[in-house]
XYZ file of C-alpha atoms in Angstrom:
480
model
C 138.528 168.438 54.010
C 139.168 165.363 56.078
C 136.386 164.248 58.390
C 137.130 161.851 61.276
C 134.715 158.991 61.892
C 134.260 160.246 65.447
C 132.081 163.014 63.984
C 129.529 160.486 62.753
C 128.383 159.347 66.170
C 124.854 158.317 67.059
C 123.194 159.922 70.060
C 123.711 157.813 73.202
C 119.999 157.962 74.001
C 119.234 156.334 70.652
C 121.667 153.482 71.314
C 120.203 152.883 74.757
C 116.605 152.966 73.587
C 117.446 150.696 70.670
C 118.939 148.027 72.908
C 116.051 148.356 75.380
C 113.559 147.962 72.559
C 115.191 144.743 71.372
C 115.072 143.060 74.780
C 111.679 144.427 75.840
C 108.633 143.188 73.964
C 106.540 146.179 75.104
C 109.018 148.831 73.905
C 108.925 150.001 70.276
C 112.099 150.457 68.324
C 113.030 154.201 68.380
C 113.197 156.300 65.202
C 115.891 158.807 64.343
C 115.294 162.413 63.376
C 117.263 162.003 60.152
C 117.261 165.695 59.263
C 118.661 166.619 62.645
C 121.187 163.798 62.425
C 122.380 165.013 59.007
C 122.694 168.559 60.334
C 124.588 167.322 63.401
C 126.902 165.329 61.167
C 127.173 168.273 58.681
C 126.485 165.825 55.859
C 125.389 168.572 53.385
C 128.428 170.776 54.089
C 130.807 167.828 53.799
C 129.126 166.827 50.519
C 129.462 170.360 49.148
C 133.126 170.581 50.117
C 133.923 167.223 48.546
C 131.889 168.121 45.427
C 133.880 171.290 44.854
C 136.973 169.100 44.857
C 135.267 166.499 42.618
C 135.678 163.932 45.391
C 135.101 161.131 44.831
C 136.352 160.965 41.269
C 133.936 160.304 38.413
C 135.605 157.028 37.554
C 135.449 155.469 41.021
C 133.028 152.663 41.628
C 133.233 152.608 45.416
C 132.144 155.069 48.050
C 134.412 157.889 49.047
C 136.075 158.144 52.434
C 133.371 160.303 54.041
C 130.657 158.035 52.695
C 132.533 155.038 54.025
C 132.724 156.707 57.432
C 128.937 157.211 57.388
C 128.505 153.564 56.408
C 130.992 152.548 59.087
C 128.964 154.380 61.738
C 125.830 152.441 60.818
C 127.778 149.207 60.400
C 129.268 149.662 63.872
C 125.795 149.885 65.364
C 124.774 146.766 63.470
C 127.871 144.853 64.582
C 127.290 145.826 68.190
C 123.655 144.831 67.848
C 124.528 141.479 66.281
C 126.928 140.580 69.093
C 124.281 141.500 71.610
C 121.677 139.554 69.635
C 123.794 136.402 69.522
C 124.180 136.456 73.306
C 120.495 137.212 73.896
C 119.200 134.530 71.525
C 121.548 131.951 73.001
C 120.275 132.869 76.447
C 116.648 132.481 75.323
C 117.421 129.122 73.720
C 119.166 128.039 76.905
C 116.153 129.112 78.981
C 113.868 127.096 76.723
C 116.125 124.067 76.999
C 116.052 124.349 80.782
C 112.269 123.961 80.698
C 112.817 120.325 79.619
C 109.367 120.040 78.075
C 110.061 116.859 76.112
C 111.608 115.170 79.125
C 108.732 116.178 81.395
C 106.096 114.997 78.915
C 107.909 111.678 78.548
C 108.361 111.379 82.314
C 104.704 112.109 83.014
C 103.584 109.743 80.269
C 105.669 106.868 81.658
C 105.658 107.883 85.334
C 103.404 105.113 86.618
C 105.143 102.386 84.603
C 108.564 103.455 85.803
C 107.352 103.915 89.373
C 106.001 100.363 89.351
C 109.549 99.191 90.099
C 109.306 100.797 93.532
C 106.418 98.522 94.480
C 108.200 95.487 93.050
C 111.305 96.219 95.113
C 109.211 96.429 98.287
C 107.482 93.129 97.523
C 110.825 91.442 96.870
C 112.176 92.838 100.115
C 108.998 91.698 101.896
C 109.402 88.154 100.584
C 113.003 88.011 101.798
C 112.289 89.511 105.218
C 109.157 87.480 105.939
C 110.860 84.293 104.851
C 113.804 85.080 107.102
C 111.490 85.990 109.974
C 109.452 82.821 109.483
C 112.614 80.705 109.464
C 113.765 82.336 112.702
C 110.364 81.739 114.288
C 110.162 78.091 113.194
C 113.714 77.439 114.344
C 113.064 78.945 117.776
C 109.638 77.302 117.979
C 111.363 73.920 117.651
C 113.571 74.921 120.562
C 110.471 76.007 122.492
C 108.602 72.751 121.820
C 111.682 70.771 122.760
C 111.838 72.679 126.053
C 108.184 71.878 126.737
C 108.623 68.209 125.909
C 111.787 67.787 127.956
C 110.137 69.469 130.927
C 106.739 67.766 130.435
C 104.885 71.070 130.139
C 101.371 70.936 128.736
C 100.108 74.388 129.722
C 100.858 77.805 128.330
C 103.098 79.898 130.592
C 101.461 82.381 132.931
C 103.240 85.591 133.818
C 102.245 89.237 134.190
C 101.861 91.107 130.880
C 104.116 93.757 132.396
C 106.593 93.143 135.179
C 106.900 96.849 135.874
C 104.208 96.640 138.574
C 105.983 93.886 140.484
C 109.347 95.621 140.255
C 107.643 98.793 141.458
C 106.308 96.866 144.459
C 109.828 95.707 145.301
C 111.169 99.248 144.962
C 108.408 100.678 147.156
C 109.034 97.913 149.657
C 112.692 98.938 149.897
C 111.671 102.542 150.517
C 109.011 101.646 153.107
C 111.259 99.287 154.998
C 114.060 101.853 154.858
C 111.710 104.381 156.454
C 110.706 102.029 159.296
C 114.237 100.821 159.828
C 115.432 104.412 160.023
C 112.851 105.205 162.687
C 114.413 102.448 164.811
C 118.074 103.232 164.104
C 118.159 107.042 164.023
C 118.701 107.334 167.782
C 121.212 104.517 168.232
C 123.580 104.991 165.260
C 127.058 106.243 166.005
C 126.818 108.378 162.830
C 123.499 109.903 163.872
C 120.916 110.508 161.110
C 123.209 109.735 158.153
C 124.326 106.525 159.764
C 120.724 105.601 160.531
C 119.672 106.121 156.925
C 122.592 104.096 155.564
C 121.998 101.251 158.007
C 118.265 101.215 157.281
C 118.750 101.235 153.513
C 121.447 98.548 153.622
C 119.212 96.301 155.704
C 116.312 96.811 153.279
C 118.474 95.841 150.324
C 119.539 92.634 152.054
C 115.975 91.664 152.989
C 114.388 92.565 149.631
C 117.226 92.134 147.174
C 119.436 89.370 148.525
C 116.927 87.234 150.448
C 113.609 88.001 148.734
C 114.727 88.415 145.120
C 117.541 85.880 145.026
C 115.695 83.023 146.706
C 112.210 83.857 145.431
C 113.163 84.468 141.793
C 116.198 82.263 141.253
C 115.934 79.345 143.667
C 112.469 78.521 144.986
C 110.843 78.057 141.551
C 112.958 74.932 141.041
C 110.457 73.189 143.337
C 108.289 72.904 140.183
C 111.041 71.376 138.046
C 110.587 67.947 136.490
C 114.014 66.911 137.732
C 113.833 65.516 141.255
C 117.215 66.901 142.309
C 116.296 70.403 141.168
C 112.897 70.083 142.820
C 114.616 69.141 146.060
C 116.933 72.100 145.636
C 113.922 74.408 145.246
C 112.244 73.235 148.451
C 115.542 73.282 150.295
C 116.126 76.872 149.189
C 112.876 77.833 150.872
C 114.087 76.385 154.136
C 117.416 78.168 153.752
C 115.555 81.408 153.017
C 113.390 81.121 156.150
C 116.423 80.367 158.300
C 118.478 83.209 156.848
C 115.568 85.663 157.115
C 115.055 84.744 160.777
C 118.775 84.791 161.595
C 119.428 88.079 159.792
C 116.543 89.953 161.332
C 117.149 88.368 164.763
C 120.736 89.581 164.467
C 119.495 93.064 163.545
C 117.133 93.125 166.506
C 119.992 92.187 168.854
C 122.237 94.691 167.116
C 119.734 97.440 167.930
C 119.375 96.181 171.518
C 123.132 96.338 172.173
C 123.413 99.682 170.327
C 120.586 101.088 172.466
C 122.306 99.903 175.659
C 125.583 101.522 174.590
C 123.803 104.755 173.772
C 121.866 104.893 177.053
C 124.898 103.983 179.181
C 127.188 106.135 177.051
C 129.600 103.251 176.670
C 131.492 101.950 173.623
C 129.586 99.649 171.275
C 131.087 96.147 171.159
C 130.190 94.047 168.146
C 130.885 90.686 169.841
C 128.204 91.481 172.407
C 125.630 91.203 169.603
C 126.504 87.539 168.966
C 126.675 86.806 172.707
C 123.257 88.337 173.248
C 121.738 86.309 170.383
C 122.290 83.157 172.439
C 122.200 84.411 175.989
C 119.629 87.240 175.804
C 121.391 88.924 178.691
C 119.873 92.118 177.386
C 116.263 91.261 176.562
C 114.787 92.539 173.323
C 112.491 95.524 173.677
C 109.169 95.877 171.936
C 110.834 98.098 169.301
C 113.490 95.436 168.757
C 110.812 92.823 168.215
C 108.957 95.132 165.841
C 112.191 95.642 163.922
C 112.597 91.873 163.679
C 109.004 91.433 162.536
C 109.187 94.219 159.929
C 112.382 92.829 158.410
C 111.090 89.277 158.337
C 107.744 90.256 156.788
C 109.542 92.416 154.211
C 111.697 89.448 153.215
C 108.588 87.233 152.893
C 106.734 89.802 150.765
C 109.801 90.285 148.532
C 110.126 86.494 148.273
C 106.499 86.051 147.146
C 106.607 89.038 144.803
C 109.841 87.854 143.191
C 108.434 84.360 142.799
C 105.419 85.735 140.903
C 107.456 87.929 138.548
C 107.613 85.096 136.030
C 106.011 81.753 135.286
C 106.490 79.287 138.108
C 108.482 76.847 135.993
C 112.157 77.836 135.662
C 112.961 79.363 132.257
C 109.513 78.709 130.783
C 108.412 82.338 130.819
C 111.717 83.549 129.374
C 111.740 81.200 126.384
C 108.056 81.914 125.725
C 108.722 85.673 125.731
C 111.582 85.177 123.301
C 109.232 83.264 121.000
C 106.621 85.998 121.310
C 109.236 88.650 120.561
C 110.095 86.873 117.304
C 106.396 86.685 116.422
C 106.015 90.370 117.278
C 109.001 91.169 115.082
C 107.307 89.230 112.255
C 104.086 91.248 112.705
C 106.010 94.517 112.875
C 107.788 93.583 109.637
C 104.392 93.080 107.981
C 103.135 96.402 109.304
C 106.244 98.222 108.119
C 105.877 96.751 104.630
C 102.200 97.705 104.457
C 103.014 101.224 105.632
C 105.821 101.445 103.071
C 103.445 100.439 100.263
C 100.943 103.069 101.429
C 103.689 105.666 101.686
C 104.986 104.907 98.190
C 101.517 105.250 96.686
C 100.874 108.579 98.413
C 104.335 109.882 97.496
C 103.906 108.866 93.857
C 100.518 110.601 93.719
C 102.139 113.739 95.128
C 105.100 113.467 92.744
C 102.989 112.975 89.620
C 100.712 115.864 90.636
C 103.723 118.100 91.147
C 105.167 116.977 87.821
C 101.870 117.869 86.158
C 101.836 121.302 87.791
C 105.481 121.899 86.868
C 104.761 120.915 83.273
C 101.953 123.468 83.071
C 104.185 126.180 84.491
C 107.125 125.287 82.254
C 104.866 125.110 79.184
C 103.558 128.623 79.861
C 107.071 129.895 80.459
C 108.275 128.203 77.263
C 105.449 129.823 75.314
C 106.529 133.187 76.660
C 110.184 132.478 75.779
C 109.248 131.564 72.196
C 107.131 134.707 71.882
C 109.972 136.840 73.247
C 112.452 135.286 70.840
C 110.140 135.794 67.849
C 109.534 139.394 68.862
C 113.223 139.941 69.379
C 114.191 138.516 65.984
C 111.452 140.520 64.259
C 112.588 143.727 65.921
C 116.166 142.903 65.024
C 115.162 142.433 61.369
C 113.149 145.667 61.346
C 115.949 147.597 63.004
C 118.344 146.297 60.347
C 116.027 147.469 57.583
C 115.439 150.832 59.255
C 119.147 151.495 59.797
C 119.853 150.533 56.190
C 117.203 152.980 54.982
C 118.494 155.713 57.293
C 122.033 155.099 56.098
C 120.854 155.523 52.495
C 119.088 158.802 53.404
C 122.355 160.156 54.822
C 124.314 158.916 51.802
C 121.742 160.430 49.434
C 121.987 163.762 51.290
C 125.738 163.716 50.861
C 125.555 162.689 47.192
C 122.957 165.338 46.254
C 125.031 168.158 47.756
C 128.182 166.680 46.277
C 126.641 166.401 42.799
C 125.318 169.972 42.793
C 128.794 171.392 43.463
C 130.830 169.269 41.036
C 132.179 170.505 37.693
C 132.807 166.953 36.604
C 130.405 164.066 36.062
C 129.204 162.275 39.217
C 130.356 158.717 39.967
C 128.108 156.100 38.451
C 127.205 154.556 41.868
C 125.542 157.804 43.009
C 121.838 157.222 43.469
C 122.184 153.465 43.989
C 120.898 152.097 47.249
C 123.504 150.725 49.613
C 122.890 147.337 51.234
C 124.688 146.076 54.320
C 126.701 142.947 53.762
C 125.600 141.564 57.133
C 121.895 140.641 57.075
C 121.880 139.987 60.875
C 120.762 136.399 60.575
C 121.315 134.856 64.005
C 121.716 131.138 64.447
C 118.931 129.962 66.732
C 116.811 126.979 67.721
C 113.508 128.744 67.243
C 112.148 126.289 64.692
C 113.116 123.215 66.709
C 111.808 124.775 69.914
C 108.478 125.620 68.301
C 108.142 122.011 67.194
C 108.847 120.866 70.755
C 106.289 123.352 72.061
C 103.723 122.209 69.523
C 104.143 118.566 70.489
C 103.970 119.467 74.178
C 100.805 121.508 73.649
C 98.960 118.417 72.434
C 99.788 116.725 75.747
C 99.273 119.797 77.941
C 95.834 120.456 76.456
C 94.743 117.068 77.818
C 96.939 117.100 80.910
C 93.985 116.603 83.245
C 93.132 113.336 81.497
C 96.769 112.221 81.483
C 97.122 113.032 85.183
C 93.987 111.051 86.022
C 95.267 108.100 83.990
C 98.638 108.259 85.756
C 96.984 108.331 89.187
C 94.729 105.415 88.244
C 97.713 103.430 87.036
C 99.580 104.167 90.263
C 96.563 102.984 92.249
C 96.355 99.829 90.130
C 100.063 99.182 90.720
C 99.522 99.712 94.433
C 96.564 97.323 94.603
C 98.459 94.731 92.560
C 101.388 95.079 94.989
C 99.045 94.600 97.966
C 97.648 91.452 96.329
C 101.161 90.125 95.753
C 102.041 90.973 99.345
C 99.047 88.954 100.590
C 100.318 85.998 98.552
C 103.791 86.420 100.081
C 102.245 86.791 103.531
C 100.171 83.604 103.189
C 103.193 81.731 101.881
C 105.233 82.770 104.918
C 102.389 82.676 107.439
C 103.292 81.590 110.959
C 101.595 78.539 112.403
């Protein structure tokens, strides 16, 4: 009777539970009901049938075909299990390697020493920047002192700490004058309200911007210059300003007078009449015209005085002094940035080393669990190998006993001998090396609080040493 190997199949539930047991440390390896398995496989009946035929022969030294099929069924399970075991063990070894315990211990142990380079780089950068900033300051200071000497200046420049207020005054003055001018022009403009607004605003810009700002800020201050020609130019500009302010606003007053006449008489406005009236006063100026003249002239004077006081009275003195102060401010900001960078590095290193310490604890615990899982897995794999070998021998013995009892010839000599699988399921792994790594790491992790404190203290010492070096650099490049 020929029996196909497909008859000697293990129950699917057994295969599933076996694989689950290997990969789950809390699941026990399942046992087979050997008697039921032998009945399902009809091992006794097959043994009887082969025995009646004296199969296998008495002289054979190897298992018969049906025995080999039983062995093959168990060997197939073992082969499948070995392939799965190789993959699982490799995965566990890879997980352990990813924990990087040795690297983390080494990194934590040398963290402060390696991180010291960060402080040194900042100090080197500080030396370069402060030296460059000092050179720029000294170079410009020479230019500043030369300016003072050439212009015979012995006082420190005086100017508002912020010129925003004075510029705001000028802006408000433009708006206020525009409002008053509009009140005088709104009824006499050919373009009605829009024309009145445009005319009023244009006049304000001329009084404040052209006359007040130009002469007050850019011309009159030359009256203080050491050069006689420039001083004469400054005083002359004041006279020109007064004349232009009077002429402009007198022209505007006459312009309004002629425009009012044309509006009242409903006649065409003639521009040449404005110039004629300026000299002849054929059409006398009204009180509103005089007020318009006065408002424009006063606005020009106020803008002139305000513009003059925007900066130091000596031409260019305030500007060059501000440039010098900007370089000094840049020097101080460079110092502040370096100090903040040193503080930031210290705080960041403290955070980094604390995180590294926490990560090492976590990875150590995970590595311990991985090692335990791998040991459990390999032990279960070994036990399952032994159990399957024993179960295989029970099935073979069942076959051989029924075969022997039905033979009329002597049994083969191998009957009764225990069968051993050729494959002992030894899986190549890094368990021993990993346990050594874990053992070395445990010595460090057990005292990790002490190591962390030492690392933080060393970081602080590096930081304080860097601050001391920075003070030396700062004194070396100190501004006069």
